[in-house]
């Protein structure tokens, strides 16, 4: 291999390494009550992605039951007003959710496609993807245009490490103060409420 080719290859590998590092550039935004919340800038979007991580003293079956009960999910999902199951096919589900928003912001709704994957070690990952055109728009609500994320459940010494990671494009106009507040409160409050429900159910 010639010198120029080796130089070019080294440059490409360096760029790839830098891009990979940037992709994992999560900044700790909150660390409280056993819950850590990280934020990450998303290229081309004014809204940051969030990642919440905690450990829940519950078994996988309890967490799966809580996840599968769409109607009860609003008892632990941050600012959830109403949620219902639209369709289920084996390891896939489609849900419709309405969210509360402070005045004067128009309330949001969202249709999400959930795909579950189970690993050989017992870990579970539920991929989340918005499908805004799945239902017609609802009067009085702005449809969330993008949701990319997942729920991760990994067994750890008799407990479950739970990761909740999402990037959302809420549609319409959202004040920066509300967006910045939401990306920290949503994972923190959701994980805290889920942990309380799961541990009570043991």
N, CA, C and O of each residue as an XYZ file, in Angstrom:
808
protein
N       0.847     -1.193      0.000
C       0.000      0.000      0.000
C       0.882      1.242      0.000
O       1.785      1.356      0.828
N       0.632      2.174     -0.917
C       1.446      3.365     -1.023
C       1.255      4.313      0.148
O       0.303      4.201      0.920
N       2.191      5.254      0.255
C       2.153      6.216      1.365
C       0.879      7.044      1.335
O       0.262      7.260      2.378
N       0.475      7.509      0.167
C      -0.708      8.355      0.060
C      -1.969      7.585      0.466
O      -2.858      8.111      1.134
N      -2.011      6.316      0.035
C      -3.184      5.507      0.376
C      -3.253      5.265      1.883
O      -4.328      5.323      2.479
N      -2.078      4.988      2.502
C      -2.062      4.780      3.947
C      -2.471      6.050      4.680
O      -3.181      5.994      5.684
N      -2.023      7.184      4.178
C      -2.364      8.483      4.788
C      -3.859      8.751      4.693
O      -4.484      9.219      5.644
N      -4.427      8.441      3.509
C      -5.862      8.654      3.309
C      -6.674      7.737      4.210
O      -7.663      8.163      4.807
N      -6.254      6.462      4.309
C      -6.955      5.507      5.154
C      -6.913      5.920      6.614
O      -7.907      5.809      7.332
N      -5.756      6.396      7.044
C      -5.618      6.854      8.432
C      -6.554      8.025      8.703
O      -7.150      8.116      9.776
N      -6.681      8.920      7.724
C      -7.567     10.071      7.895
C      -9.017      9.652      7.984
O      -9.772     10.186      8.797
N      -9.419      8.688      7.146
C     -10.800      8.200      7.174
C     -11.103      7.538      8.503
O     -12.165      7.769      9.080
N     -10.177      6.710      9.005
C     -10.381      6.037     10.285
C     -10.465      7.037     11.430
O     -11.245      6.859     12.365
N      -9.660      8.087     11.349
C      -9.693      9.125     12.385
C     -11.036      9.831     12.399
O     -11.607     10.069     13.463
N     -11.546     10.172     11.202
C     -12.852     10.834     11.115
C     -13.948      9.923     11.642
O     -14.838     10.371     12.365
N     -13.888      8.651     11.284
C     -14.900      7.708     11.762
C     -14.875      7.612     13.273
O     -15.922      7.543     13.918
N     -13.676      7.607     13.836
C     -13.546      7.547     15.292
C     -14.122      8.795     15.941
O     -14.802      8.707     16.964
N     -13.858      9.946     15.363
C     -14.379     11.210     15.907
C     -15.902     11.238     15.838
O     -16.559     11.679     16.780
N     -16.465     10.767     14.721
C     -17.922     10.747     14.576
C     -18.539      9.807     15.597
O     -19.564     10.126     16.199
N     -17.918      8.644     15.797
C     -18.440      7.686     16.771
C     -18.396      8.269     18.177
O     -19.322      8.080     18.967
N     -17.311      8.981     18.484
C     -17.197      9.604     19.808
C     -18.261     10.675     19.990
O     -18.866     10.778     21.057
N     -18.492     11.481     18.941
C     -19.519     12.532     19.023
C     -20.896     11.932     19.214
O     -21.742     12.499     19.906
N     -21.122     10.752     18.582
C     -22.422     10.114     18.692
C     -22.719      9.668     20.119
O     -23.883      9.516     20.491
N     -21.678      9.458     20.919
C     -21.861      9.035     22.299
C     -21.561     10.173     23.276
O     -21.280      9.923     24.448
N     -21.616     11.392     22.811
C     -21.270     12.553     23.640
C     -22.461     12.951     24.503
O     -23.089     13.984     24.267
N     -22.769     12.133     25.498
C     -23.871     12.403     26.412
C     -23.358     13.192     27.614
O     -22.312     12.873     28.180
N     -24.106     14.224     27.994
C     -23.734     15.070     29.124
C     -24.701     14.829     30.282
O     -25.919     14.886     30.108
N     -24.146     14.560     31.467
C     -24.977     14.333     32.646
C     -25.695     15.625     33.024
O     -25.055     16.649     33.261
N     -27.035     15.575     33.080
C     -27.833     16.755     33.402
C     -28.455     16.667     34.790
O     -28.751     17.692     35.405
N     -28.654     15.437     35.291
C     -29.256     15.273     36.609
C     -28.857     13.918     37.177
O     -28.844     12.910     36.471
N     -28.534     13.912     38.461
C     -28.174     12.677     39.155
C     -28.783     12.758     40.548
O     -28.214     13.365     41.456
N     -29.946     12.139     40.703
C     -30.699     12.283     41.947
C     -31.529     11.033     42.219
O     -32.126     10.464     41.305
N     -31.560     10.617     43.463
C     -32.411      9.503     43.902
C     -32.188      8.233     43.077
O     -33.134      7.506     42.773
N     -30.932      7.976     42.720
C     -30.625      6.765     41.973
C     -30.979      6.804     40.507
O     -30.967      5.770     39.839
N     -31.297      7.983     39.991
C     -31.654      8.139     38.577
C     -30.696      9.148     37.936
O     -30.510     10.254     38.444
N     -30.101      8.754     36.828
C     -29.226      9.656     36.079
C     -29.883     10.016     34.750
O     -30.417      9.156     34.050
N     -29.832     11.297     34.422
C     -30.377     11.786     33.160
C     -29.249     12.433     32.364
O     -28.539     13.310     32.856
N     -29.103     11.981     31.134
C     -28.081     12.513     30.233
C     -28.768     13.179     29.041
O     -29.850     12.764     28.624
N     -28.128     14.213     28.500
C     -28.643     14.906     27.317
C     -27.595     14.881     26.214
O     -26.393     14.813     26.473
N     -28.081     14.938     24.980
C     -27.193     14.937     23.827
C     -27.785     15.812     22.729
O     -28.972     15.705     22.419
N     -26.959     16.680     22.138
C     -27.417     17.481     21.004
C     -27.624     16.570     19.804
O     -26.878     15.611     19.602
N     -28.648     16.879     19.006
C     -28.966     16.096     17.809
C     -28.779     16.996     16.594
O     -29.452     18.022     16.491
N     -27.889     16.646     15.675
C     -27.643     17.479     14.493
C     -28.931     17.775     13.734
O     -29.716     16.876     13.432
N     -29.129     19.059     13.433
C     -30.295     19.468     12.657
C     -31.568     19.631     13.451
O     -32.616     19.932     12.880
N     -31.502     19.436     14.771
C     -32.706     19.564     15.593
C     -32.463     20.536     16.743
O     -31.388     20.527     17.343
N     -33.456     21.377     17.056
C     -33.307     22.270     18.214
C     -33.570     21.542     19.538
O     -33.361     22.107     20.611
N     -34.022     20.305     19.458
C     -34.393     19.564     20.665
C     -33.353     18.487     20.971
O     -32.933     17.746     20.082
N     -32.950     18.411     22.221
C     -31.948     17.435     22.631
C     -32.573     16.064     22.866
O     -33.742     15.950     23.232
N     -31.775     15.037     22.650
C     -32.167     13.689     23.029
C     -31.898     13.513     24.514
O     -30.999     14.148     25.065
N     -32.679     12.647     25.167
C     -32.431     12.384     26.581
C     -32.279     10.885     26.819
O     -32.825     10.057     26.090
N     -31.528     10.571     27.851
C     -31.329      9.178     28.277
C     -31.415      9.140     29.799
O     -30.634      9.796     30.488
N     -32.358      8.376     30.316
C     -32.479      8.185     31.753
C     -32.106      6.755     32.108
O     -32.467      5.813     31.402
N     -31.376      6.599     33.218
C     -30.922      5.273     33.629
C     -31.148      5.102     35.128
O     -30.832      5.994     35.916
N     -31.695      3.957     35.515
C     -31.854      3.634     36.934
C     -31.860      2.123     37.093
O     -31.901      1.385     36.109
N     -31.818      1.671     38.330
C     -31.915      0.239     38.647
C     -33.185      0.038     39.472
O     -33.412      0.734     40.461
N     -34.006     -0.923     39.051
C     -35.282     -1.179     39.714
C     -35.244     -2.560     40.365
O     -34.883     -3.553     39.732
N     -35.621     -2.600     41.630
C     -35.648     -3.855     42.383
C     -36.976     -4.567     42.111
O     -37.883     -4.580     42.943
N     -37.053     -5.155     40.925
C     -38.264     -5.866     40.495
C     -37.844     -6.899     39.467
O     -36.727     -6.851     38.951
N     -38.729     -7.825     39.173
C     -38.396     -8.832     38.167
C     -38.883     -8.377     36.791
O     -39.677     -7.444     36.671
N     -38.388     -9.059     35.760
C     -38.702     -8.672     34.392
C     -40.197     -8.819     34.104
O     -40.773     -8.015     33.371
N     -40.817     -9.841     34.679
C     -42.245    -10.046     34.439
C     -43.080     -8.873     34.897
O     -44.022     -8.474     34.214
N     -42.740     -8.310     36.062
C     -43.484     -7.148     36.577
C     -43.341     -5.961     35.647
O     -44.325     -5.285     35.345
N     -42.123     -5.700     35.187
C     -41.895     -4.563     34.298
C     -42.592     -4.763     32.952
O     -43.116     -3.808     32.378
N     -42.601     -5.972     32.459
C     -43.281     -6.218     31.186
C     -44.779     -6.006     31.314
O     -45.410     -5.466     30.406
N     -45.354     -6.427     32.435
C     -46.797     -6.211     32.634
C     -47.119     -4.724     32.678
O     -48.118     -4.291     32.103
N     -46.289     -3.940     33.349
C     -46.514     -2.496     33.406
C     -46.380     -1.867     32.027
O     -47.146     -0.969     31.676
N     -45.428     -2.324     31.257
C     -45.223     -1.795     29.915
C     -46.381     -2.165     28.986
O     -46.784     -1.372     28.136
N     -46.905     -3.368     29.158
C     -47.950     -3.852     28.246
C     -49.328     -3.269     28.538
O     -50.224     -3.349     27.697
N     -49.505     -2.682     29.719
C     -50.811     -2.128     30.081
C     -50.882     -0.668     29.640
O     -50.556      0.241     30.403
N     -51.313     -0.460     28.400
C     -51.334      0.894     27.838
C     -52.234      1.829     28.639
O     -51.887      2.991     28.848
N     -53.379      1.338     29.086
C     -54.330      2.193     29.801
C     -53.775      2.672     31.136
O     -54.068      3.786     31.571
N     -52.967      1.828     31.792
C     -52.420      2.206     33.099
C     -51.105      2.971     33.002
O     -50.612      3.489     34.005
N     -50.536      3.045     31.801
C     -49.216      3.659     31.658
C     -49.205      5.127     32.050
O     -48.165      5.653     32.449
N     -50.344      5.795     31.941
C     -50.381      7.216     32.286
C     -50.198      7.463     33.783
O     -50.026      8.605     34.207
N     -50.234      6.406     34.574
C     -49.970      6.594     36.004
C     -48.487      6.784     36.271
O     -48.104      7.201     37.364
N     -47.635      6.478     35.275
C     -46.191      6.654     35.502
C     -45.453      7.374     34.366
O     -44.306      7.778     34.557
N     -46.064      7.545     33.210
C     -45.419      8.301     32.127
C     -45.594      9.800     32.374
O     -46.703     10.261     32.649
N     -44.524     10.545     32.278
C     -44.535     11.984     32.557
C     -45.535     12.727     31.678
O     -45.500     12.621     30.452
N     -46.427     13.480     32.321
C     -47.420     14.344     31.670
C     -48.359     13.588     30.721
O     -48.916     14.174     29.793
N     -48.524     12.307     30.958
C     -49.456     11.525     30.133
C     -50.888     11.771     30.600
O     -51.199     11.661     31.786
N     -51.738     12.099     29.659
C     -53.147     12.348     29.965
C     -53.998     11.115     29.681
O     -54.912     10.791     30.439
N     -53.687     10.431     28.578
C     -54.474      9.271     28.159
C     -53.632      8.438     27.201
O     -52.916      8.980     26.359
N     -53.721      7.120     27.335
C     -53.038      6.245     26.388
C     -53.902      5.022     26.106
O     -54.548      4.485     27.006
N     -53.907      4.593     24.865
C     -54.659      3.386     24.520
C     -53.896      2.568     23.480
O     -53.141      3.099     22.666
N     -54.122      1.271     23.539
C     -53.519      0.349     22.584
C     -54.352      0.338     21.310
O     -55.564      0.124     21.357
N     -53.708      0.567     20.181
C     -54.399      0.563     18.895
C     -54.358     -0.806     18.225
O     -55.311     -1.227     17.569
N     -53.231     -1.486     18.407
C     -53.042     -2.748     17.675
C     -51.868     -3.490     18.289
O     -50.918     -2.874     18.772
N     -51.934     -4.821     18.267
C     -50.817     -5.648     18.735
C     -50.632     -6.832     17.796
O     -51.596     -7.497     17.415
N     -49.387     -7.082     17.433
C     -49.037     -8.227     16.591
C     -47.763     -8.846     17.142
O     -46.677     -8.294     16.967
N     -47.887     -9.981     17.803
C     -46.742    -10.671     18.374
C     -45.885     -9.702     19.190
O     -46.324     -9.249     20.248
N     -44.680     -9.372     18.728
C     -43.786     -8.494     19.486
C     -43.855     -7.033     19.026
O     -42.934     -6.254     19.270
N     -44.938     -6.679     18.369
C     -45.131     -5.292     17.945
C     -46.433     -4.747     18.519
O     -47.401     -5.481     18.721
N     -46.432     -3.434     18.778
C     -47.653     -2.766     19.254
C     -47.670     -1.342     18.744
O     -46.627     -0.748     18.472
N     -48.892     -0.794     18.618
C     -49.081      0.597     18.229
C     -49.951      1.255     19.300
O     -51.023      0.751     19.634
N     -49.484      2.377     19.832
C     -50.232      3.065     20.892
C     -50.520      4.506     20.505
O     -49.784      5.125     19.737
N     -51.616      5.025     21.060
C     -51.969      6.442     20.888
C     -51.962      7.089     22.263
O     -52.586      6.590     23.199
N     -51.247      8.213     22.378
C     -51.093      8.891     23.670
C     -51.385     10.372     23.532
O     -51.001     11.013     22.554
N     -52.082     10.909     24.545
C     -52.291     12.355     24.659
C     -51.503     12.865     25.865
O     -51.469     12.234     26.922
N     -50.873     14.023     25.676
C     -50.030     14.589     26.728
C     -50.563     15.942     27.195
O     -51.129     16.712     26.419
N     -50.366     16.205     28.479
C     -50.664     17.524     29.032
C     -49.533     18.485     28.689
O     -48.367     18.091     28.672
N     -49.868     19.737     28.418
C     -48.864     20.792     28.227
C     -49.349     22.054     28.939
O     -50.554     22.297     29.016
N     -48.423     22.855     29.459
C     -48.838     24.079     30.155
C     -49.392     25.113     29.173
O     -48.937     25.217     28.034
N     -50.376     25.866     29.638
C     -50.914     26.962     28.829
C     -49.790     27.953     28.528
O     -48.970     28.205     29.410
N     -49.712     28.530     27.318
C     -50.655     28.447     26.205
C     -50.260     27.436     25.129
O     -50.756     27.513     24.005
N     -49.381     26.498     25.452
C     -48.930     25.523     24.454
C     -50.052     24.515     24.164
O     -50.650     23.965     25.089
N     -50.328     24.281     22.891
C     -51.368     23.331     22.499
C     -50.982     21.917     22.916
O     -49.839     21.513     22.704
N     -51.900     21.157     23.500
C     -51.585     19.782     23.897
C     -51.096     18.943     22.714
O     -51.490     19.164     21.569
N     -50.231     17.979     23.023
C     -49.680     17.091     21.997
C     -50.307     15.703     22.074
O     -50.736     15.244     23.133
N     -50.342     15.049     20.906
C     -50.665     13.628     20.888
C     -49.652     12.909     20.011
O     -48.927     13.533     19.237
N     -49.613     11.588     20.141
C     -48.538     10.840     19.493
C     -48.980      9.413     19.217
O     -49.638      8.788     20.049
N     -48.620      8.902     18.052
C     -48.809      7.490     17.740
C     -47.424      6.861     17.638
O     -46.578      7.326     16.874
N     -47.200      5.810     18.405
C     -45.878      5.190     18.468
C     -45.958      3.711     18.116
O     -46.843      2.989     18.576
N     -45.019      3.285     17.296
C     -44.855      1.880     16.952
C     -43.760      1.307     17.853
O     -42.649      1.836     17.893
N     -44.069      0.235     18.568
C     -43.142     -0.389     19.515
C     -42.777     -1.773     19.004
O     -43.649     -2.580     18.681
N     -41.474     -2.038     18.936
C     -40.989     -3.349     18.511
C     -40.083     -3.915     19.596
O     -39.098     -3.286     19.982
N     -40.421     -5.103     20.084
C     -39.653     -5.697     21.178
C     -38.671     -6.741     20.675
O     -38.986     -7.552     19.804
N     -37.454     -6.700     21.254
C     -36.415     -7.688     20.969
C     -35.945     -8.262     22.296
O     -35.718     -7.522     23.253
N     -35.800     -9.580     22.353
C     -35.315    -10.224     23.567
C     -34.005    -10.939     23.270
O     -33.906    -11.698     22.306
N     -32.997    -10.690     24.111
C     -31.683    -11.285     23.925
C     -31.582    -12.615     24.670
O     -32.406    -12.929     25.529
N     -30.557    -13.384     24.322
C     -30.374    -14.696     24.944
C     -30.066    -14.600     26.429
O     -30.309    -15.552     27.171
N     -29.527    -13.452     26.882
C     -29.207    -13.277     28.302
C     -30.395    -12.765     29.116
O     -30.255    -12.479     30.305
N     -31.567    -12.647     28.477
C     -32.755    -12.184     29.179
C     -33.009    -10.705     29.066
O     -34.057    -10.233     29.506
N     -32.078     -9.944     28.487
C     -32.276     -8.503     28.304
C     -33.374     -8.258     27.264
O     -33.549     -9.039     26.329
N     -34.103     -7.161     27.450
C     -35.186     -6.792     26.536
C     -34.979     -5.355     26.070
O     -34.599     -4.481     26.849
N     -35.233     -5.135     24.804
C     -35.151     -3.783     24.235
C     -36.426     -3.526     23.460
O     -36.825     -4.324     22.612
N     -37.059     -2.405     23.758
C     -38.277     -2.011     23.051
C     -38.012     -0.740     22.262
O     -37.872      0.343     22.831
N     -37.946     -0.884     20.950
C     -37.689      0.246     20.057
C     -38.962      1.079     19.906
O     -40.061      0.537     19.784
N     -38.799      2.398     19.915
C     -39.920      3.332     19.805
C     -39.764      4.174     18.544
O     -38.702      4.745     18.296
N     -40.823      4.247     17.757
C     -40.791      5.047     16.535
C     -42.153      5.691     16.310
O     -43.176      5.007     16.304
N     -42.162      7.001     16.125
C     -43.419      7.704     15.851
C     -43.920      7.353     14.454
O     -43.143      7.252     13.504
N     -45.228      7.170     14.351
C     -45.880      6.971     13.046
C     -47.042      7.965     12.986
O     -48.201      7.575     13.129
N     -46.733      9.254     12.776
C     -47.752     10.307     12.889
C     -48.915     10.157     11.926
O     -50.013     10.630     12.220
N     -48.708      9.511     10.779
C     -49.790      9.358      9.818
C     -50.654      8.140     10.049
O     -51.544      7.861      9.245
N     -50.419      7.405     11.120
C     -51.178      6.181     11.385
C     -52.646      6.480     11.663
O     -53.526      5.696     11.309
N     -52.906      7.633     12.306
C     -54.267      8.078     12.584
C     -54.455      9.495     12.050
O     -53.482     10.244     11.953
N     -55.681      9.879     11.702
C     -55.934     11.275     11.326
C     -55.653     12.206     12.509
O     -55.734     11.795     13.667
N     -55.325     13.451     12.205
C     -55.092     14.432     13.259
C     -56.354     14.622     14.097
O     -57.473     14.539     13.592
N     -56.146     14.881     15.392
C     -57.249     15.104     16.319
C     -57.417     16.601     16.573
O     -56.428     17.313     16.752
N     -58.656     17.082     16.590
C     -58.919     18.490     16.889
C     -58.403     18.834     18.276
O     -58.608     18.083     19.229
N     -57.730     19.977     18.383
C     -57.249     20.437     19.674
C     -55.900     19.884     20.074
O     -55.407     20.178     21.164
N     -55.283     19.073     19.194
C     -53.976     18.485     19.500
C     -53.007     18.688     18.339
O     -53.405     18.693     17.174
N     -51.745     18.853     18.672
C     -50.684     18.885     17.668
C     -49.989     17.529     17.697
O     -49.552     17.074     18.754
N     -49.889     16.895     16.553
C     -49.302     15.560     16.475
C     -47.770     15.636     16.577
O     -47.134     16.405     15.858
N     -47.200     14.850     17.455
C     -45.741     14.729     17.566
C     -45.236     14.091     16.275
O     -45.701     13.024     15.874
N     -44.281     14.754     15.631
C     -43.859     14.310     14.303
C     -42.750     13.272     14.324
O     -42.573     12.527     13.360
N     -41.999     13.221     15.426
C     -40.870     12.283     15.441
C     -40.607     11.783     16.851
O     -40.532     12.570     17.795
N     -40.469     10.496     16.987
C     -39.988      9.859     18.213
C     -39.020      8.762     17.788
O     -39.400      7.848     17.056
N     -37.793      8.844     18.235
C     -36.795      7.801     18.000
C     -36.185      7.452     19.350
O     -35.601      8.313     20.007
N     -36.315      6.209     19.764
C     -35.736      5.861     21.049
C     -35.995      4.421     21.416
O     -36.368      3.603     20.575
N     -35.791      4.122     22.685
C     -36.005      2.747     23.135
C     -36.106      2.682     24.652
O     -35.675      3.586     25.368
N     -36.687      1.590     25.112
C     -36.625      1.158     26.502
C     -35.693     -0.047     26.550
O     -35.829     -0.972     25.750
N     -34.751     -0.036     27.482
C     -33.855     -1.164     27.643
C     -33.959     -1.737     29.049
O     -33.981     -0.989     30.027
N     -34.022     -3.062     29.154
C     -34.132     -3.743     30.451
C     -33.064     -4.832     30.514
O     -33.107     -5.799     29.753
N     -32.107     -4.670     31.425
C     -30.989     -5.605     31.520
C     -30.918     -6.163     32.942
O     -30.782     -5.389     33.889
N     -31.006     -7.481     33.118
C     -30.900     -8.073     34.455
C     -29.524     -7.803     35.077
O     -28.494     -8.001     34.432
N     -29.520     -7.345     36.352
C     -28.279     -7.052     37.072
C     -28.409     -7.536     38.513
O     -29.021     -6.860     39.340
N     -27.840     -8.698     38.818
C     -27.800     -9.192     40.197
C     -29.178     -9.213     40.863
O     -29.335     -8.725     41.982
N     -30.157     -9.768     40.188
C     -31.490     -9.888     40.759
C     -32.349     -8.648     40.603
O     -33.514     -8.650     41.002
N     -31.798     -7.599     40.033
C     -32.555     -6.377     39.762
C     -32.519     -6.106     38.257
O     -31.918     -6.865     37.496
N     -33.163     -5.026     37.840
C     -33.200     -4.685     36.408
C     -32.666     -3.271     36.202
O     -33.178     -2.307     36.772
N     -31.636     -3.167     35.382
C     -31.171     -1.832     34.966
C     -32.057     -1.364     33.808
O     -32.176     -2.042     32.787
N     -32.671     -0.203     33.984
C     -33.627      0.301     33.001
C     -33.067      1.559     32.343
O     -32.630      2.486     33.025
N     -33.085      1.582     31.031
C     -32.668      2.747     30.259
C     -33.838      3.225     29.411
O     -34.494      2.437     28.731
N     -34.084      4.524     29.463
C     -35.156      5.135     28.685
C     -34.533      6.254     27.874
O     -34.174      7.296     28.422
N     -34.402      6.045     26.571
C     -33.724      7.012     25.699
C     -34.634      7.422     24.551
O     -35.209      6.571     23.872
N     -34.765      8.728     24.335
C     -35.682      9.232     23.303
C     -35.186     10.557     22.739
O     -34.620     11.385     23.454
N     -35.412     10.737     21.444
C     -35.338     12.061     20.820
C     -36.694     12.330     20.188
O     -37.219     11.506     19.439
N     -37.256     13.496     20.501
C     -38.609     13.839     20.056
C     -38.615     15.150     19.289
O     -37.943     16.108     19.671
N     -39.375     15.186     18.208
C     -39.722     16.433     17.517
C     -41.200     16.661     17.807
O     -42.048     15.974     17.236
N     -41.532     17.624     18.695
C     -42.908     17.743     19.180
C     -43.889     18.371     18.204
O     -45.088     18.396     18.481
N     -43.426     18.874     17.082
C     -44.337     19.510     16.135
C     -44.778     20.882     16.621
O     -44.762     21.153     17.821
N     -45.169     21.739     15.701
C     -45.627     23.074     16.080
C     -44.529     23.884     16.746
O     -43.341     23.645     16.528
N     -44.942     24.841     17.555
C     -44.007     25.738     18.232
C     -43.986     25.419     19.722
O     -45.031     25.372     20.371
N     -42.783     25.200     20.259
C     -42.615     24.923     21.677
C     -41.561     25.880     22.229
O     -40.447     25.924     21.707
N     -41.885     26.651     23.276
C     -40.899     27.574     23.854
C     -39.651     26.826     24.319
O     -39.739     25.695     24.798
N     -38.496     27.461     24.174
C     -37.244     26.812     24.532
C     -37.201     26.431     26.007
O     -36.626     25.402     26.360
N     -37.812     27.262     26.889
C     -37.772     26.953     28.318
C     -38.525     25.656     28.620
O     -38.136     24.889     29.501
N     -39.621     25.421     27.867
C     -40.404     24.215     28.086
C     -39.671     22.996     27.534
O     -39.644     21.940     28.165
N     -39.073     23.151     26.343
C     -38.335     22.041     25.752
C     -37.168     21.625     26.643
O     -36.939     20.433     26.854
N     -36.430     22.602     27.165
C     -35.285     22.302     28.023
C     -35.709     21.653     29.336
O     -35.002     20.803     29.877
N     -36.861     22.060     29.838
C     -37.388     21.470     31.075
C     -37.863     20.045     30.828
O     -37.632     19.155     31.646
N     -38.527     19.836     29.698
C     -39.114     18.536     29.397
C     -38.057     17.448     29.268
O     -38.240     16.349     29.792
N     -36.949     17.734     28.577
C     -35.963     16.689     28.304
C     -35.271     16.193     29.565
O     -34.659     15.125     29.553
N     -35.360     16.950     30.648
C     -34.816     16.481     31.925
C     -35.920     15.846     32.775
O     -35.729     14.779     33.358
N     -37.069     16.509     32.836
C     -38.154     16.006     33.688
C     -38.782     14.730     33.154
O     -39.156     13.858     33.938
N     -38.908     14.600     31.836
C     -39.588     13.432     31.267
C     -38.915     12.120     31.654
O     -39.592     11.236     32.178
N     -37.611     11.949     31.421
C     -37.009     10.670     31.816
C     -36.934     10.496     33.325
O     -37.127      9.390     33.829
N     -36.655     11.583     34.058
C     -36.513     11.467     35.510
C     -37.847     11.082     36.164
O     -37.917     10.114     36.921
N     -38.887     11.836     35.869
C     -40.191     11.569     36.488
C     -40.778     10.238     36.036
O     -41.414      9.538     36.824
N     -40.566      9.889     34.775
C     -41.081      8.617     34.266
C     -40.408      7.438     34.962
O     -41.085      6.514     35.411
N     -39.091      7.465     35.054
C     -38.370      6.360     35.684
C     -38.669      6.267     37.180
O     -38.784      5.169     37.726
N     -38.793      7.398     37.829
C     -39.091      7.384     39.265
C     -40.468      6.775     39.526
O     -40.629      5.952     40.427
N     -41.461      7.186     38.728
C     -42.821      6.660     38.907
C     -42.897      5.183     38.523
O     -43.586      4.408     39.186
N     -42.199      4.789     37.464
C     -42.184      3.383     37.070
C     -41.547      2.530     38.165
O     -42.040      1.445     38.474
N     -40.464      3.011     38.746
C     -39.789      2.278     39.820
C     -40.706      2.092     41.019
O     -40.761      1.007     41.599
N     -41.424      3.144     41.393
C     -42.345      3.056     42.524
C     -43.448      2.034     42.252
O     -43.771      1.212     43.110
N     -44.020      2.093     41.052
C     -45.105      1.152     40.712
C     -44.587     -0.281     40.692
O     -45.235     -1.184     41.219
N     -43.421     -0.492     40.085
C     -42.883     -1.844     39.950
C     -42.528     -2.443     41.295
O     -42.790     -3.621     41.539
N     -41.932     -1.646     42.173
C     -41.498     -2.172     43.467
C     -42.678     -2.400     44.411
O     -42.614     -3.270     45.280
N     -43.745     -1.633     44.250
C     -44.959     -1.894     45.016
C     -45.646     -3.182     44.571
O     -46.308     -3.855     45.361
N     -45.476     -3.511     43.291
C     -46.139     -4.682     42.742
C     -45.433     -5.988     43.068
O     -45.959     -7.067     42.796
N     -44.252     -5.894     43.645
C     -43.491     -7.110     43.988
C     -44.140     -7.894     45.111
O     -43.625     -8.937     45.514
